[in-house]
Amino acid sequence: MEVRRSGTGTREATTGTRPSGARTPAHPADPPEHPQCPEPGTDLMPELSGQREALGLHPDDLPDGLVVADRTGRVICFNAEAERITGTAQAEALGRPVQVVLPLEDLDGCRWWRMTDPYGGLVTRRGQPERNLLLPGGREVLVSARYVRTCPKGPVHRLVVTLRGTEARRRNERSHAELIATVAHELRSPLTSVKGFTATLLAKWERFTDDQKRLMLETVDADANRVTRLIAELLDISRIDAGRLELRRQLVDMAAAVRRHVEAHTAAGQPPSRFRLRITQELPQLWADPDKVDQVLGNLLENAVRHGGGTVTIDVAPARTRTGDEGTAVTVSDEGPGIPEESMSRVFTRFWQGSKRGGTGLGLYIVKGIVEVHGGTITVGRSAAGGAEFRFILPVSAPAFMA
């Protein structure tokens, strides 16, 4: 059976075969029908309103600016964030053409609506990816668009535009620029030393005594270790920011780890009386990444020794996490000048430095990231002696094969 459309728009059913001389057209005369496509006059807003009520959401609840235009290109939704970003009141936007409400231009001065033409462009387009555009006055805004069609290749039924300010992106760009500048500065000094000593040794090896050669090589080794630490910090930061910091959980003896770090400092010349250990004997079994735990302890003790004063006290005891789970708490405090109250909120941010005694200012940022990846928390405050006090809690967790 073959179905044909008559001139009046009704369908007629015919049977039989085509004449032998007739050709089958390469393309049908009519486009394929879409039964799911509603009539042109159908309005989807009641359905959308019902979904919004079911979700308990209002356009003003959205964190991004939302502008919705109907099939004629007139604005039917303009939320509070869109008002804030554009500086246009909702009452002035509703009912007006979207290209008038949002006179967007690209960075070359070309009008965005003329280039994209959502209502008259290709019917296969589903929207526009996010990009930087300019509002009147030169303010940059991140804009993306979605073309809502009631059926494939049908006309645009709704135009949905989202707006985001560029402040967060600018902050990230500044942070990355600061990171690059810090890395360049920190790398320059040790690499210059390594290059200078190695070039001198190669050119004048016979002129130096064995003691002089040893001193130069020890300096090169120390500077190479400094570069290695800096590169490790950069890798940690990139993994923390990307949420890809991996843990290899093992059974960790926190008391033994603390003692090992204290012994390392005394072996490096610090007097044993500088440290006071207070360890509760009955600690819960702690499953954590031992290398990462060493990194946290090393950084906190190094800060206490270098920037603090007096006796450094390390307390290790059982504790409960914020969720009530069993865990282990480590508190490192000193008797130095402490951290000013106004600076405590910035201690765990990038590049924060409590003094001008060197360092990249990245250590505590990494420490916080490591602790949080373990599911723990870290805080900073003032010790009873007036110095700085850092306290972190790690949950007991479970072995890697059970996680």
PDB file of N, CA and C in Angstrom, residues 175 178-180 182-183 186 229-238 240-241 295 299 303 347-353 358-370:
ATOM      1  N   SER A 175      45.478  34.185  39.510  1.00  0.00           N
ATOM      2  CA  SER A 175      46.117  33.188  40.354  1.00  0.00           C
ATOM      3  C   SER A 175      47.135  32.377  39.568  1.00  0.00           C
ATOM      4  N   GLU A 178      50.170  34.536  38.978  1.00  0.00           N
ATOM      5  CA  GLU A 178      50.987  34.624  40.186  1.00  0.00           C
ATOM      6  C   GLU A 178      51.768  33.338  40.414  1.00  0.00           C
ATOM      7  N   LEU A 179      51.126  32.202  40.132  1.00  0.00           N
ATOM      8  CA  LEU A 179      51.808  30.922  40.304  1.00  0.00           C
ATOM      9  C   LEU A 179      53.002  30.820  39.369  1.00  0.00           C
ATOM     10  N   ILE A 180      52.812  31.225  38.112  1.00  0.00           N
ATOM     11  CA  ILE A 180      53.911  31.170  37.151  1.00  0.00           C
ATOM     12  C   ILE A 180      55.048  32.090  37.581  1.00  0.00           C
ATOM     13  N   THR A 182      55.760  33.082  40.629  1.00  0.00           N
ATOM     14  CA  THR A 182      56.402  32.516  41.814  1.00  0.00           C
ATOM     15  C   THR A 182      57.326  31.378  41.446  1.00  0.00           C
ATOM     16  N   VAL A 183      56.855  30.510  40.566  1.00  0.00           N
ATOM     17  CA  VAL A 183      57.672  29.365  40.147  1.00  0.00           C
ATOM     18  C   VAL A 183      58.929  29.839  39.435  1.00  0.00           C
ATOM     19  N   GLU A 186      61.300  31.173  42.060  1.00  0.00           N
ATOM     20  CA  GLU A 186      61.872  30.139  42.919  1.00  0.00           C
ATOM     21  C   GLU A 186      62.827  29.227  42.161  1.00  0.00           C
ATOM     22  N   ARG A 229      61.579  19.610  45.096  1.00  0.00           N
ATOM     23  CA  ARG A 229      60.455  19.889  45.983  1.00  0.00           C
ATOM     24  C   ARG A 229      59.465  20.844  45.331  1.00  0.00           C
ATOM     25  N   LEU A 230      59.985  21.853  44.649  1.00  0.00           N
ATOM     26  CA  LEU A 230      59.103  22.822  44.004  1.00  0.00           C
ATOM     27  C   LEU A 230      58.269  22.158  42.908  1.00  0.00           C
ATOM     28  N   ILE A 231      58.893  21.313  42.118  1.00  0.00           N
ATOM     29  CA  ILE A 231      58.157  20.610  41.067  1.00  0.00           C
ATOM     30  C   ILE A 231      57.100  19.695  41.679  1.00  0.00           C
ATOM     31  N   ALA A 232      57.445  19.024  42.781  1.00  0.00           N
ATOM     32  CA  ALA A 232      56.457  18.173  43.462  1.00  0.00           C
ATOM     33  C   ALA A 232      55.279  19.007  43.966  1.00  0.00           C
ATOM     34  N   GLU A 233      55.548  20.212  44.487  1.00  0.00           N
ATOM     35  CA  GLU A 233      54.467  21.093  44.932  1.00  0.00           C
ATOM     36  C   GLU A 233      53.553  21.483  43.777  1.00  0.00           C
ATOM     37  N   LEU A 234      54.153  21.789  42.645  1.00  0.00           N
ATOM     38  CA  LEU A 234      53.347  22.168  41.478  1.00  0.00           C
ATOM     39  C   LEU A 234      52.463  21.018  41.028  1.00  0.00           C
ATOM     40  N   LEU A 235      53.013  19.808  41.012  1.00  0.00           N
ATOM     41  CA  LEU A 235      52.211  18.646  40.630  1.00  0.00           C
ATOM     42  C   LEU A 235      51.070  18.429  41.622  1.00  0.00           C
ATOM     43  N   ASP A 236      51.356  18.600  42.909  1.00  0.00           N
ATOM     44  CA  ASP A 236      50.301  18.438  43.912  1.00  0.00           C
ATOM     45  C   ASP A 236      49.198  19.472  43.720  1.00  0.00           C
ATOM     46  N   ILE A 237      49.591  20.716  43.455  1.00  0.00           N
ATOM     47  CA  ILE A 237      48.586  21.767  43.257  1.00  0.00           C
ATOM     48  C   ILE A 237      47.706  21.453  42.060  1.00  0.00           C
ATOM     49  N   SER A 238      48.315  21.030  40.961  1.00  0.00           N
ATOM     50  CA  SER A 238      47.529  20.723  39.762  1.00  0.00           C
ATOM     51  C   SER A 238      46.567  19.568  40.027  1.00  0.00           C
ATOM     52  N   ILE A 240      45.357  18.636  43.024  1.00  0.00           N
ATOM     53  CA  ILE A 240      44.338  19.080  43.983  1.00  0.00           C
ATOM     54  C   ILE A 240      43.278  19.910  43.270  1.00  0.00           C
ATOM     55  N   ASP A 241      43.712  20.861  42.443  1.00  0.00           N
ATOM     56  CA  ASP A 241      42.755  21.719  41.734  1.00  0.00           C
ATOM     57  C   ASP A 241      41.887  20.917  40.771  1.00  0.00           C
ATOM     58  N   GLN A 295      54.060  14.285  54.343  1.00  0.00           N
ATOM     59  CA  GLN A 295      54.115  15.622  53.749  1.00  0.00           C
ATOM     60  C   GLN A 295      53.412  16.645  54.642  1.00  0.00           C
ATOM     61  N   ASN A 299      55.469  19.604  56.738  1.00  0.00           N
ATOM     62  CA  ASN A 299      55.193  21.020  56.493  1.00  0.00           C
ATOM     63  C   ASN A 299      54.826  21.734  57.783  1.00  0.00           C
ATOM     64  N   ASN A 303      57.129  24.654  59.551  1.00  0.00           N
ATOM     65  CA  ASN A 303      56.601  25.994  59.808  1.00  0.00           C
ATOM     66  C   ASN A 303      56.770  26.384  61.271  1.00  0.00           C
ATOM     67  N   VAL A 347      45.238  31.780  55.652  1.00  0.00           N
ATOM     68  CA  VAL A 347      46.403  30.925  55.898  1.00  0.00           C
ATOM     69  C   VAL A 347      46.502  29.797  54.886  1.00  0.00           C
ATOM     70  N   PHE A 348      45.351  29.203  54.508  1.00  0.00           N
ATOM     71  CA  PHE A 348      45.361  28.033  53.630  1.00  0.00           C
ATOM     72  C   PHE A 348      45.154  28.396  52.165  1.00  0.00           C
ATOM     73  N   THR A 349      45.320  29.660  51.820  1.00  0.00           N
ATOM     74  CA  THR A 349      45.230  30.063  50.417  1.00  0.00           C
ATOM     75  C   THR A 349      46.612  30.049  49.786  1.00  0.00           C
ATOM     76  N   ARG A 350      46.623  30.110  48.470  1.00  0.00           N
ATOM     77  CA  ARG A 350      47.909  30.118  47.757  1.00  0.00           C
ATOM     78  C   ARG A 350      48.712  31.367  48.084  1.00  0.00           C
ATOM     79  N   PHE A 351      50.006  31.182  48.191  1.00  0.00           N
ATOM     80  CA  PHE A 351      50.986  32.266  48.300  1.00  0.00           C
ATOM     81  C   PHE A 351      50.946  32.998  49.642  1.00  0.00           C
ATOM     82  N   TRP A 352      50.154  32.495  50.613  1.00  0.00           N
ATOM     83  CA  TRP A 352      50.164  33.178  51.902  1.00  0.00           C
ATOM     84  C   TRP A 352      51.465  32.861  52.620  1.00  0.00           C
ATOM     85  N   GLN A 353      52.094  33.902  53.154  1.00  0.00           N
ATOM     86  CA  GLN A 353      53.336  33.743  53.900  1.00  0.00           C
ATOM     87  C   GLN A 353      53.239  34.537  55.191  1.00  0.00           C
ATOM     88  N   GLY A 358      61.404  33.378  53.371  1.00  0.00           N
ATOM     89  CA  GLY A 358      61.477  32.499  52.220  1.00  0.00           C
ATOM     90  C   GLY A 358      60.283  31.570  52.118  1.00  0.00           C
ATOM     91  N   GLY A 359      60.316  30.726  51.087  1.00  0.00           N
ATOM     92  CA  GLY A 359      59.221  29.805  50.839  1.00  0.00           C
ATOM     93  C   GLY A 359      58.318  30.310  49.734  1.00  0.00           C
ATOM     94  N   THR A 360      57.546  29.380  49.180  1.00  0.00           N
ATOM     95  CA  THR A 360      56.660  29.727  48.061  1.00  0.00           C
ATOM     96  C   THR A 360      55.271  30.155  48.520  1.00  0.00           C
ATOM     97  N   GLY A 361      54.924  29.857  49.772  1.00  0.00           N
ATOM     98  CA  GLY A 361      53.576  30.154  50.226  1.00  0.00           C
ATOM     99  C   GLY A 361      52.552  29.154  49.721  1.00  0.00           C
ATOM    100  N   LEU A 362      53.013  27.984  49.241  1.00  0.00           N
ATOM    101  CA  LEU A 362      52.110  26.964  48.702  1.00  0.00           C
ATOM    102  C   LEU A 362      51.915  25.799  49.661  1.00  0.00           C
ATOM    103  N   GLY A 363      52.774  25.686  50.662  1.00  0.00           N
ATOM    104  CA  GLY A 363      52.765  24.503  51.516  1.00  0.00           C
ATOM    105  C   GLY A 363      51.461  24.254  52.233  1.00  0.00           C
ATOM    106  N   LEU A 364      50.916  25.276  52.900  1.00  0.00           N
ATOM    107  CA  LEU A 364      49.684  25.082  53.667  1.00  0.00           C
ATOM    108  C   LEU A 364      48.479  24.870  52.762  1.00  0.00           C
ATOM    109  N   TYR A 365      48.522  25.442  51.559  1.00  0.00           N
ATOM    110  CA  TYR A 365      47.462  25.185  50.581  1.00  0.00           C
ATOM    111  C   TYR A 365      47.449  23.698  50.218  1.00  0.00           C
ATOM    112  N   ILE A 366      48.632  23.128  50.026  1.00  0.00           N
ATOM    113  CA  ILE A 366      48.744  21.703  49.698  1.00  0.00           C
ATOM    114  C   ILE A 366      48.344  20.856  50.900  1.00  0.00           C
ATOM    115  N   VAL A 367      48.767  21.256  52.097  1.00  0.00           N
ATOM    116  CA  VAL A 367      48.406  20.522  53.316  1.00  0.00           C
ATOM    117  C   VAL A 367      46.892  20.419  53.445  1.00  0.00           C
ATOM    118  N   LYS A 368      46.207  21.518  53.263  1.00  0.00           N
ATOM    119  CA  LYS A 368      44.738  21.517  53.363  1.00  0.00           C
ATOM    120  C   LYS A 368      44.131  20.588  52.309  1.00  0.00           C
ATOM    121  N   GLY A 369      44.661  20.637  51.089  1.00  0.00           N
ATOM    122  CA  GLY A 369      44.144  19.766  50.036  1.00  0.00           C
ATOM    123  C   GLY A 369      44.337  18.299  50.365  1.00  0.00           C
ATOM    124  N   ILE A 370      45.502  17.941  50.902  1.00  0.00           N
ATOM    125  CA  ILE A 370      45.776  16.541  51.251  1.00  0.00           C
ATOM    126  C   ILE A 370      44.840  16.072  52.362  1.00  0.00           C
TER     127      ILE A 370
END
